[in-house]
PDB file of C-alpha atoms in Angstrom:
ATOM      1  CA  MET K   1       9.889  29.037   6.788  1.00  0.00           C
ATOM      2  CA  ALA K   2       6.967  27.070   8.139  1.00  0.00           C
ATOM      3  CA  THR K   3       6.658  23.465   7.009  1.00  0.00           C
ATOM      4  CA  LEU K   4       4.222  20.602   7.217  1.00  0.00           C
ATOM      5  CA  PRO K   5       5.111  17.019   6.331  1.00  0.00           C
ATOM      6  CA  SER K   6       2.852  16.645   3.309  1.00  0.00           C
ATOM      7  CA  ALA K   7       1.777  20.007   1.966  1.00  0.00           C
ATOM      8  CA  GLY K   8       5.255  21.533   1.846  1.00  0.00           C
ATOM      9  CA  LEU K   9       4.254  24.992   3.030  1.00  0.00           C
ATOM     10  CA  ARG K  10       6.083  28.287   2.854  1.00  0.00           C
ATOM     11  CA  GLU K  11       5.539  31.822   4.075  1.00  0.00           C
ATOM     12  CA  SER K  12       4.819  34.434   1.442  1.00  0.00           C
ATOM     13  CA  ALA K  13       3.510  37.953   1.138  1.00  0.00           C
ATOM     14  CA  PRO K  14      -0.156  37.965   0.076  1.00  0.00           C
ATOM     15  CA  LEU K  15      -0.984  38.782  -3.519  1.00  0.00           C
ATOM     16  CA  ASN K  16      -2.184  42.385  -4.053  1.00  0.00           C
ATOM     17  CA  ARG K  17      -2.654  43.071  -0.356  1.00  0.00           C
ATOM     18  CA  ALA K  18      -0.558  45.978   0.849  1.00  0.00           C
ATOM     19  CA  ASN K  19       0.480  46.023   4.505  1.00  0.00           C
ATOM     20  CA  ALA K  20      -1.159  42.636   5.125  1.00  0.00           C
ATOM     21  CA  PRO K  21       0.556  40.030   7.294  1.00  0.00           C
ATOM     22  CA  PRO K  22       2.355  37.126   5.575  1.00  0.00           C
ATOM     23  CA  ILE K  23       0.298  34.111   4.620  1.00  0.00           C
ATOM     24  CA  THR K  24       1.212  30.442   4.477  1.00  0.00           C
ATOM     25  CA  MET K  25       1.299  29.270   0.892  1.00  0.00           C
ATOM     26  CA  SER K  26       1.449  25.813  -0.618  1.00  0.00           C
ATOM     27  CA  ALA K  27       4.865  25.003  -2.060  1.00  0.00           C
ATOM     28  CA  ALA K  28       3.298  23.352  -5.095  1.00  0.00           C
ATOM     29  CA  PHE K  29       0.408  25.723  -5.793  1.00  0.00           C
ATOM     30  CA  THR K  30       1.985  29.148  -5.480  1.00  0.00           C
ATOM     31  CA  ALA K  31       0.773  32.519  -6.701  1.00  0.00           C
ATOM     32  CA  ASP K  32       3.295  32.588  -9.539  1.00  0.00           C
ATOM     33  CA  ALA K  33       3.072  28.922 -10.548  1.00  0.00           C
ATOM     34  CA  HIS K  34       1.351  27.882 -13.715  1.00  0.00           C
ATOM     35  CA  HIS K  35       0.500  24.314 -14.605  1.00  0.00           C
ATOM     36  CA  GLY K  36      -0.116  24.267 -18.309  1.00  0.00           C
ATOM     37  CA  ALA K  37      -0.933  27.537 -20.054  1.00  0.00           C
ATOM     38  CA  ALA K  38      -2.996  29.266 -17.371  1.00  0.00           C
ATOM     39  CA  TYR K  39      -1.951  31.188 -14.287  1.00  0.00           C
ATOM     40  CA  PRO K  40      -3.829  30.903 -10.974  1.00  0.00           C
ATOM     41  CA  ASP K  41      -7.003  32.938 -10.764  1.00  0.00           C
ATOM     42  CA  VAL K  42      -8.534  31.451  -7.584  1.00  0.00           C
ATOM     43  CA  ILE K  43      -7.290  30.890  -4.038  1.00  0.00           C
ATOM     44  CA  LEU K  44      -8.367  27.943  -1.917  1.00  0.00           C
ATOM     45  CA  SER K  45      -7.734  28.271   1.810  1.00  0.00           C
ATOM     46  CA  SER K  46      -7.478  25.034   3.781  1.00  0.00           C
ATOM     47  CA  SER K  47      -8.971  24.545   7.235  1.00  0.00           C
ATOM     48  CA  ASP K  48      -5.543  25.265   8.717  1.00  0.00           C
ATOM     49  CA  ASN K  49      -5.256  28.509   6.724  1.00  0.00           C
ATOM     50  CA  VAL K  50      -2.891  27.501   3.957  1.00  0.00           C
ATOM     51  CA  TYR K  51      -3.364  29.173   0.569  1.00  0.00           C
ATOM     52  CA  PHE K  52      -3.450  27.151  -2.653  1.00  0.00           C
ATOM     53  CA  TYR K  53      -3.413  29.172  -5.883  1.00  0.00           C
ATOM     54  CA  VAL K  54      -5.277  27.272  -8.581  1.00  0.00           C
ATOM     55  CA  VAL K  55      -6.994  27.734 -11.932  1.00  0.00           C
ATOM     56  CA  HIS K  56     -10.784  27.997 -11.860  1.00  0.00           C
ATOM     57  CA  ALA K  57     -11.200  26.308 -15.244  1.00  0.00           C
ATOM     58  CA  VAL K  58      -9.126  23.297 -14.184  1.00  0.00           C
ATOM     59  CA  LEU K  59     -11.265  22.687 -11.101  1.00  0.00           C
ATOM     60  CA  GLN K  60     -14.514  23.307 -12.960  1.00  0.00           C
ATOM     61  CA  ARG K  61     -13.554  20.916 -15.747  1.00  0.00           C
ATOM     62  CA  ALA K  62     -12.577  18.129 -13.334  1.00  0.00           C
ATOM     63  CA  SER K  63     -15.544  18.421 -10.983  1.00  0.00           C
ATOM     64  CA  THR K  64     -19.136  17.359 -11.454  1.00  0.00           C
ATOM     65  CA  ASN K  65     -20.461  19.583  -8.648  1.00  0.00           C
ATOM     66  CA  SER K  66     -18.533  22.834  -9.092  1.00  0.00           C
ATOM     67  CA  PHE K  67     -15.899  21.627  -6.645  1.00  0.00           C
ATOM     68  CA  GLY K  68     -18.283  21.017  -3.801  1.00  0.00           C
ATOM     69  CA  GLY K  69     -20.408  24.026  -4.713  1.00  0.00           C
ATOM     70  CA  LEU K  70     -17.539  26.461  -4.184  1.00  0.00           C
ATOM     71  CA  LEU K  71     -17.375  27.603  -7.801  1.00  0.00           C
ATOM     72  CA  PRO K  72     -17.696  30.207  -9.116  1.00  0.00           C
ATOM     73  CA  ILE K  73     -16.022  32.278  -6.422  1.00  0.00           C
ATOM     74  CA  LYS K  74     -16.843  35.971  -6.235  1.00  0.00           C
ATOM     75  CA  SER K  75     -14.019  38.410  -5.668  1.00  0.00           C
ATOM     76  CA  VAL K  76     -14.405  41.134  -3.063  1.00  0.00           C
ATOM     77  CA  SER K  77     -12.179  43.423  -5.124  1.00  0.00           C
ATOM     78  CA  PRO K  78     -10.768  43.526  -8.648  1.00  0.00           C
ATOM     79  CA  LEU K  79      -7.326  43.825  -7.028  1.00  0.00           C
ATOM     80  CA  VAL K  80      -7.639  40.588  -5.057  1.00  0.00           C
ATOM     81  CA  LEU K  81      -8.014  37.035  -6.327  1.00  0.00           C
ATOM     82  CA  PRO K  82     -11.290  35.399  -5.277  1.00  0.00           C
ATOM     83  CA  LEU K  83     -10.861  33.157  -2.243  1.00  0.00           C
ATOM     84  CA  ALA K  84     -12.852  30.163  -0.994  1.00  0.00           C
ATOM     85  CA  ARG K  85     -12.367  28.311   2.258  1.00  0.00           C
ATOM     86  CA  VAL K  86     -12.523  24.527   2.274  1.00  0.00           C
ATOM     87  CA  SER K  87     -13.039  22.214   5.227  1.00  0.00           C
ATOM     88  CA  ASP K  88     -10.043  19.980   4.568  1.00  0.00           C
ATOM     89  CA  SER K  89      -6.546  20.346   5.991  1.00  0.00           C
ATOM     90  CA  ALA K  90      -3.628  21.459   3.852  1.00  0.00           C
ATOM     91  CA  ASP K  91      -2.224  17.923   3.732  1.00  0.00           C
ATOM     92  CA  VAL K  92      -5.458  16.480   2.367  1.00  0.00           C
ATOM     93  CA  LEU K  93      -6.213  19.358  -0.007  1.00  0.00           C
ATOM     94  CA  ASN K  94      -2.671  19.132  -1.346  1.00  0.00           C
ATOM     95  CA  ILE K  95      -3.239  15.502  -2.375  1.00  0.00           C
ATOM     96  CA  ILE K  96      -6.633  16.270  -3.926  1.00  0.00           C
ATOM     97  CA  LEU K  97      -5.230  19.100  -6.033  1.00  0.00           C
ATOM     98  CA  HIS K  98      -2.265  17.000  -7.133  1.00  0.00           C
ATOM     99  CA  ALA K  99      -4.755  14.373  -8.302  1.00  0.00           C
ATOM    100  CA  ILE K 100      -6.754  16.945 -10.274  1.00  0.00           C
ATOM    101  CA  TYR K 101      -3.630  18.364 -11.892  1.00  0.00           C
ATOM    102  CA  ASP K 102      -2.321  14.850 -12.590  1.00  0.00           C
ATOM    103  CA  MET K 103       0.823  15.577 -10.588  1.00  0.00           C
ATOM    104  CA  SER K 104       2.708  13.218  -8.305  1.00  0.00           C
ATOM    105  CA  PRO K 105       2.699  14.196  -4.611  1.00  0.00           C
ATOM    106  CA  ALA K 106       5.657  11.889  -3.927  1.00  0.00           C
ATOM    107  CA  ARG K 107       8.062  14.697  -3.009  1.00  0.00           C
ATOM    108  CA  PHE K 108       5.881  15.494   0.003  1.00  0.00           C
ATOM    109  CA  THR K 109       5.981  11.853   1.203  1.00  0.00           C
ATOM    110  CA  PRO K 110       2.333  11.834   2.279  1.00  0.00           C
ATOM    111  CA  SER K 111       1.419   9.239   4.882  1.00  0.00           C
ATOM    112  CA  PRO K 112      -1.023   6.413   4.117  1.00  0.00           C
ATOM    113  CA  THR K 113      -3.490   8.093   6.474  1.00  0.00           C
ATOM    114  CA  THR K 114      -3.342  11.343   4.496  1.00  0.00           C
ATOM    115  CA  LEU K 115      -3.653   9.562   1.156  1.00  0.00           C
ATOM    116  CA  ILE K 116      -6.669   7.569   2.302  1.00  0.00           C
ATOM    117  CA  ALA K 117      -8.281  10.688   3.780  1.00  0.00           C
ATOM    118  CA  ALA K 118      -7.818  12.482   0.444  1.00  0.00           C
ATOM    119  CA  LEU K 119      -9.207   9.482  -1.430  1.00  0.00           C
ATOM    120  CA  GLU K 120     -12.324   9.479   0.724  1.00  0.00           C
ATOM    121  CA  ARG K 121     -12.850  13.220   0.181  1.00  0.00           C
ATOM    122  CA  LEU K 122     -12.736  13.136  -3.621  1.00  0.00           C
ATOM    123  CA  PRO K 123     -16.512  12.623  -4.064  1.00  0.00           C
ATOM    124  CA  ALA K 124     -17.233  15.686  -1.916  1.00  0.00           C
ATOM    125  CA  TYR K 125     -15.598  17.775  -4.639  1.00  0.00           C
ATOM    126  CA  GLY K 126     -17.325  15.991  -7.500  1.00  0.00           C
ATOM    127  CA  LEU K 127     -14.307  13.837  -8.316  1.00  0.00           C
ATOM    128  CA  ALA K 128     -14.685  10.143  -9.165  1.00  0.00           C
ATOM    129  CA  ILE K 129     -12.446   7.915  -7.050  1.00  0.00           C
ATOM    130  CA  THR K 130     -12.181   5.336  -9.825  1.00  0.00           C
ATOM    131  CA  GLN K 131     -10.867   8.012 -12.168  1.00  0.00           C
ATOM    132  CA  TYR K 132      -8.091   9.302  -9.936  1.00  0.00           C
ATOM    133  CA  ALA K 133      -6.981   6.240  -7.942  1.00  0.00           C
ATOM    134  CA  THR K 134      -6.357   3.761 -10.742  1.00  0.00           C
ATOM    135  CA  PRO K 135      -3.232   3.199 -12.864  1.00  0.00           C
ATOM    136  CA  PRO K 136      -1.477   5.089 -14.269  1.00  0.00           C
ATOM    137  CA  ARG K 137      -2.703   8.084 -12.244  1.00  0.00           C
ATOM    138  CA  PRO K 138      -0.290   9.642  -9.710  1.00  0.00           C
ATOM    139  CA  LEU K 139      -2.610   9.092  -6.733  1.00  0.00           C
ATOM    140  CA  TYR K 140      -2.621   5.356  -7.420  1.00  0.00           C
ATOM    141  CA  HIS K 141       1.177   5.235  -7.497  1.00  0.00           C
ATOM    142  CA  ALA K 142       1.436   7.376  -4.371  1.00  0.00           C
ATOM    143  CA  MET K 143      -0.752   4.920  -2.476  1.00  0.00           C
ATOM    144  CA  LEU K 144       1.230   2.017  -3.873  1.00  0.00           C
ATOM    145  CA  MET K 145       4.505   3.532  -2.660  1.00  0.00           C
ATOM    146  CA  GLN K 146       3.179   3.982   0.875  1.00  0.00           C
ATOM    147  CA  ALA K 147       1.404   0.624   1.005  1.00  0.00           C
ATOM    148  CA  PRO K 148       4.148  -1.246   2.917  1.00  0.00           C
ATOM    149  CA  LEU K 149       3.603   1.151   5.838  1.00  0.00           C
ATOM    150  CA  ALA K 150      -0.103   0.338   6.192  1.00  0.00           C
ATOM    151  CA  PRO K 151      -1.072  -2.449   3.774  1.00  0.00           C
ATOM    152  CA  LEU K 152      -4.307  -3.411   5.519  1.00  0.00           C
ATOM    153  CA  ALA K 153      -5.556   0.184   5.639  1.00  0.00           C
ATOM    154  CA  VAL K 154      -4.792   0.687   1.939  1.00  0.00           C
ATOM    155  CA  TYR K 155      -6.355  -2.677   1.028  1.00  0.00           C
ATOM    156  CA  THR K 156      -9.463  -1.822   3.035  1.00  0.00           C
ATOM    157  CA  ALA K 157      -9.800   1.511   1.231  1.00  0.00           C
ATOM    158  CA  ALA K 158      -9.249  -0.170  -2.138  1.00  0.00           C
ATOM    159  CA  ALA K 159     -11.881  -2.780  -1.327  1.00  0.00           C
ATOM    160  CA  ARG K 160     -14.371  -0.214  -0.087  1.00  0.00           C
ATOM    161  CA  TYR K 161     -14.221   1.755  -3.332  1.00  0.00           C
ATOM    162  CA  GLY K 162     -13.768  -1.159  -5.720  1.00  0.00           C
ATOM    163  CA  LEU K 163     -10.207  -0.281  -6.718  1.00  0.00           C
ATOM    164  CA  GLU K 164      -9.309  -3.701  -8.081  1.00  0.00           C
ATOM    165  CA  ASP K 165      -5.793  -2.868  -9.298  1.00  0.00           C
ATOM    166  CA  LEU K 166      -4.809  -1.354  -5.977  1.00  0.00           C
ATOM    167  CA  ALA K 167      -6.299  -4.238  -3.999  1.00  0.00           C
ATOM    168  CA  VAL K 168      -4.417  -6.805  -6.082  1.00  0.00           C
ATOM    169  CA  ALA K 169      -1.181  -4.848  -5.729  1.00  0.00           C
ATOM    170  CA  MET K 170      -1.579  -5.030  -1.939  1.00  0.00           C
ATOM    171  CA  SER K 171      -1.563  -8.837  -1.873  1.00  0.00           C
ATOM    172  CA  PRO K 172       2.196  -9.366  -1.354  1.00  0.00           C
ATOM    173  CA  HIS K 173       2.164  -6.887   1.532  1.00  0.00           C
ATOM    174  CA  LEU K 174      -0.692  -8.721   3.266  1.00  0.00           C
ATOM    175  CA  LEU K 175       1.029 -12.090   3.575  1.00  0.00           C
ATOM    176  CA  SER K 176       2.645 -11.128   6.884  1.00  0.00           C
ATOM    177  CA  LEU K 177      -0.681  -9.962   8.287  1.00  0.00           C
ATOM    178  CA  SER K 178      -2.267 -11.806  11.180  1.00  0.00           C
ATOM    179  CA  LEU K 179      -5.866 -12.315  10.114  1.00  0.00           C
ATOM    180  CA  SER K 180      -6.958 -12.018  13.735  1.00  0.00           C
ATOM    181  CA  SER K 181      -5.869  -8.372  13.630  1.00  0.00           C
ATOM    182  CA  VAL K 182      -8.613  -7.489  11.120  1.00  0.00           C
ATOM    183  CA  THR K 183     -11.202  -5.525  13.086  1.00  0.00           C
ATOM    184  CA  ASP K 184     -14.956  -5.784  12.627  1.00  0.00           C
ATOM    185  CA  GLU K 185     -14.941  -2.240  11.266  1.00  0.00           C
ATOM    186  CA  GLN K 186     -12.290  -3.085   8.662  1.00  0.00           C
ATOM    187  CA  ALA K 187     -14.078  -6.291   7.687  1.00  0.00           C
ATOM    188  CA  GLU K 188     -17.329  -4.390   7.190  1.00  0.00           C
ATOM    189  CA  ALA K 189     -15.580  -1.661   5.185  1.00  0.00           C
ATOM    190  CA  MET K 190     -13.902  -4.057   2.765  1.00  0.00           C
ATOM    191  CA  GLY K 191     -17.043  -6.166   2.311  1.00  0.00           C
ATOM    192  CA  ALA K 192     -17.560  -9.903   1.984  1.00  0.00           C
ATOM    193  CA  VAL K 193     -15.869 -10.266  -1.408  1.00  0.00           C
ATOM    194  CA  TYR K 194     -12.559  -8.622  -0.545  1.00  0.00           C
ATOM    195  CA  LEU K 195     -12.539 -10.054   2.981  1.00  0.00           C
ATOM    196  CA  GLY K 196     -13.002 -13.487   1.458  1.00  0.00           C
ATOM    197  CA  ARG K 197     -10.143 -12.834  -0.951  1.00  0.00           C
ATOM    198  CA  LEU K 198      -7.865 -11.928   1.930  1.00  0.00           C
ATOM    199  CA  PHE K 199      -8.630 -15.141   3.809  1.00  0.00           C
ATOM    200  CA  LEU K 200      -8.352 -17.177   0.607  1.00  0.00           C
ATOM    201  CA  LEU K 201      -4.948 -15.629  -0.139  1.00  0.00           C
ATOM    202  CA  HIS K 202      -3.631 -16.848   3.209  1.00  0.00           C
ATOM    203  CA  LYS K 203      -5.244 -20.278   2.858  1.00  0.00           C
ATOM    204  CA  LYS K 204      -3.814 -20.848  -0.615  1.00  0.00           C
ATOM    205  CA  ARG K 205      -0.320 -19.941   0.555  1.00  0.00           C
ATOM    206  CA  MET K 206      -0.507 -22.311   3.516  1.00  0.00           C
ATOM    207  CA  ASP K 207      -1.909 -25.052   1.275  1.00  0.00           C
ATOM    208  CA  ALA K 208       0.986 -24.443  -1.098  1.00  0.00           C
ATOM    209  CA  LEU K 209       3.472 -24.726   1.778  1.00  0.00           C
ATOM    210  CA  ARG K 210       1.872 -28.016   2.814  1.00  0.00           C
ATOM    211  CA  ASP K 211       2.175 -29.320  -0.758  1.00  0.00           C
ATOM    212  CA  VAL K 212       5.812 -28.248  -1.025  1.00  0.00           C
ATOM    213  CA  LEU K 213       6.698 -30.177   2.131  1.00  0.00           C
ATOM    214  CA  ALA K 214       4.399 -33.166   1.621  1.00  0.00           C
ATOM    215  CA  ALA K 215       6.744 -35.630  -0.067  1.00  0.00           C
ATOM    216  CA  GLU K 216       9.374 -37.267   2.113  1.00  0.00           C
ATOM    217  CA  PRO K 217      12.977 -37.668   0.919  1.00  0.00           C
ATOM    218  CA  TYR K 218      13.271 -40.574  -1.501  1.00  0.00           C
ATOM    219  CA  PRO K 219      15.358 -43.377   0.074  1.00  0.00           C
ATOM    220  CA  HIS K 220      18.755 -44.273  -1.294  1.00  0.00           C
ATOM    221  CA  PRO K 221      19.766 -47.872  -2.087  1.00  0.00           C
ATOM    222  CA  GLU K 222      20.551 -49.932   0.957  1.00  0.00           C
ATOM    223  CA  THR K 223      24.161 -50.099   2.119  1.00  0.00           C
ATOM    224  CA  PRO K 224      25.818 -52.314   4.740  1.00  0.00           C
ATOM    225  CA  ASP K 225      25.624 -49.408   7.176  1.00  0.00           C
ATOM    226  CA  CYS K 226      22.161 -48.029   6.274  1.00  0.00           C
ATOM    227  CA  SER K 227      19.144 -50.205   5.550  1.00  0.00           C
ATOM    228  CA  PHE K 228      15.682 -49.062   4.495  1.00  0.00           C
ATOM    229  CA  VAL K 229      14.640 -49.423   8.124  1.00  0.00           C
ATOM    230  CA  ASP K 230      17.469 -47.115   9.191  1.00  0.00           C
ATOM    231  CA  GLN K 231      16.358 -44.552   6.637  1.00  0.00           C
ATOM    232  CA  LYS K 232      12.974 -44.242   8.319  1.00  0.00           C
ATOM    233  CA  ALA K 233      14.665 -41.904  10.792  1.00  0.00           C
ATOM    234  CA  VAL K 234      15.252 -39.431   7.968  1.00  0.00           C
ATOM    235  CA  ALA K 235      11.620 -39.704   6.890  1.00  0.00           C
ATOM    236  CA  ARG K 236      10.458 -39.107  10.460  1.00  0.00           C
ATOM    237  CA  ALA K 237      12.712 -36.062  10.775  1.00  0.00           C
ATOM    238  CA  TRP K 238      11.206 -34.654   7.580  1.00  0.00           C
ATOM    239  CA  GLN K 239       7.667 -35.334   8.785  1.00  0.00           C
ATOM    240  CA  LEU K 240       8.323 -33.574  12.089  1.00  0.00           C
ATOM    241  CA  ALA K 241       9.879 -30.575  10.365  1.00  0.00           C
ATOM    242  CA  SER K 242       7.003 -30.356   7.888  1.00  0.00           C
ATOM    243  CA  ALA K 243       4.353 -30.577  10.594  1.00  0.00           C
ATOM    244  CA  TYR K 244       6.054 -27.864  12.612  1.00  0.00           C
ATOM    245  CA  LEU K 245       6.428 -25.506   9.641  1.00  0.00           C
ATOM    246  CA  VAL K 246       2.812 -25.928   8.548  1.00  0.00           C
ATOM    247  CA  SER K 247       1.436 -25.421  12.062  1.00  0.00           C
ATOM    248  CA  LYS K 248       3.698 -22.521  13.034  1.00  0.00           C
ATOM    249  CA  GLY K 249       4.509 -21.069   9.635  1.00  0.00           C
ATOM    250  CA  ARG K 250       3.038 -18.022   7.928  1.00  0.00           C
ATOM    251  CA  PRO K 251       2.104 -17.292   4.319  1.00  0.00           C
ATOM    252  CA  ASP K 252       5.268 -15.188   4.007  1.00  0.00           C
ATOM    253  CA  LEU K 253       7.527 -17.832   5.599  1.00  0.00           C
ATOM    254  CA  HIS K 254      11.150 -17.146   4.698  1.00  0.00           C
ATOM    255  CA  PRO K 255      12.864 -19.983   2.785  1.00  0.00           C
ATOM    256  CA  LEU K 256      15.694 -19.926   5.318  1.00  0.00           C
ATOM    257  CA  ALA K 257      13.184 -20.925   8.003  1.00  0.00           C
ATOM    258  CA  ILE K 258      12.484 -24.140   6.102  1.00  0.00           C
ATOM    259  CA  GLN K 259      16.176 -24.817   5.781  1.00  0.00           C
ATOM    260  CA  SER K 260      17.046 -24.180   9.417  1.00  0.00           C
ATOM    261  CA  THR K 261      14.090 -26.204  10.741  1.00  0.00           C
ATOM    262  CA  VAL K 262      14.877 -29.277   8.651  1.00  0.00           C
ATOM    263  CA  ASN K 263      18.595 -29.072   9.387  1.00  0.00           C
ATOM    264  CA  SER K 264      18.040 -28.819  13.126  1.00  0.00           C
ATOM    265  CA  LEU K 265      15.968 -32.017  13.202  1.00  0.00           C
ATOM    266  CA  ALA K 266      18.308 -33.855  10.849  1.00  0.00           C
ATOM    267  CA  ALA K 267      21.488 -32.935  12.707  1.00  0.00           C
ATOM    268  CA  LYS K 268      21.891 -36.443  14.097  1.00  0.00           C
ATOM    269  CA  VAL K 269      21.827 -38.141  10.697  1.00  0.00           C
ATOM    270  CA  THR K 270      25.200 -39.842  10.243  1.00  0.00           C
ATOM    271  CA  CYS K 271      24.847 -41.675   6.917  1.00  0.00           C
ATOM    272  CA  LYS K 272      26.429 -39.631   4.131  1.00  0.00           C
ATOM    273  CA  HIS K 273      23.939 -40.992   1.607  1.00  0.00           C
ATOM    274  CA  CYS K 274      21.018 -39.991   3.827  1.00  0.00           C
ATOM    275  CA  LYS K 275      22.548 -36.556   4.246  1.00  0.00           C
ATOM    276  CA  GLU K 276      22.753 -36.160   0.475  1.00  0.00           C
ATOM    277  CA  VAL K 277      19.168 -37.364  -0.045  1.00  0.00           C
ATOM    278  CA  LEU K 278      17.963 -34.952   2.613  1.00  0.00           C
ATOM    279  CA  ARG K 279      19.994 -32.103   1.131  1.00  0.00           C
ATOM    280  CA  ARG K 280      18.485 -32.610  -2.324  1.00  0.00           C
ATOM    281  CA  ARG K 281      14.939 -32.820  -0.949  1.00  0.00           C
ATOM    282  CA  LEU K 282      15.450 -29.707   1.132  1.00  0.00           C
ATOM    283  CA  GLN K 283      16.874 -27.826  -1.837  1.00  0.00           C
ATOM    284  CA  LYS K 284      13.860 -28.801  -3.956  1.00  0.00           C
ATOM    285  CA  ALA K 285      11.433 -27.615  -1.267  1.00  0.00           C
ATOM    286  CA  VAL K 286      13.218 -24.293  -0.803  1.00  0.00           C
ATOM    287  CA  VAL K 287      13.308 -23.605  -4.549  1.00  0.00           C
ATOM    288  CA  GLU K 288       9.619 -24.463  -4.973  1.00  0.00           C
ATOM    289  CA  TRP K 289       8.636 -22.217  -2.066  1.00  0.00           C
ATOM    290  CA  MET K 290      10.751 -19.345  -3.396  1.00  0.00           C
ATOM    291  CA  ILE K 291       8.942 -19.603  -6.737  1.00  0.00           C
ATOM    292  CA  ILE K 292       5.573 -19.463  -4.965  1.00  0.00           C
ATOM    293  CA  LEU K 293       6.643 -16.400  -2.971  1.00  0.00           C
ATOM    294  CA  VAL K 294       7.492 -14.411  -6.098  1.00  0.00           C
TER     295      VAL K 294
END
């Protein structure tokens, strides 16, 4: 059995071709498969010579340009299904056909690169990207599932084709991104609006972190062992921790990082009342930041 990571290929004897060598057939679009009421009546051969058995009427109905001008396909013999060769690889064609048939390609675990390549090829076959890559369509969910592997690439593709739902869904995955890693090519592809949104997302998160850490711990009543002057050490420790976190932190800063940073600078605090004040302030900051991260 021959296999490819996305298309799920298998060897099979060719349909109605006596003494012909075996062909490589798609695992999803086989000669005996039927999606709906109709059986395959057309064969599409990918650029890497994989056969996909599909229904002419399904392709014709979905496409606005006769599936890239390939339809109708003339048969060389009444005993052989008509065959057309396409320029895309089996992996990409597999995703395109799954989109047309409204089927999930998840079982083939397509890579983000393959999904984006298929997305970009939809117009060549007369298929509207906004029709097939928006919720609740399977292609949208497939891209969403693979987004953590390449969030910037998926966001760039979503921005380029105006896929608002997909772009918004990428936001949580982009918080760990270093904005300096965005190339000129990616910036141009996503356009000014979506590039601006990306930068604004990071700025708002860092502004929120600054707000969460802004207020110093409220002082406790003076005691014989700890005056208001003594408590300034706690305030200074908080200020130092806050400044460090804001300057070195990231939009996806883990709440534990706040806790460990504050605790390390406050380790020398000896007053039990100061310790309690600091603990409550730290707890409040961590909770507020966790809410923002959700």
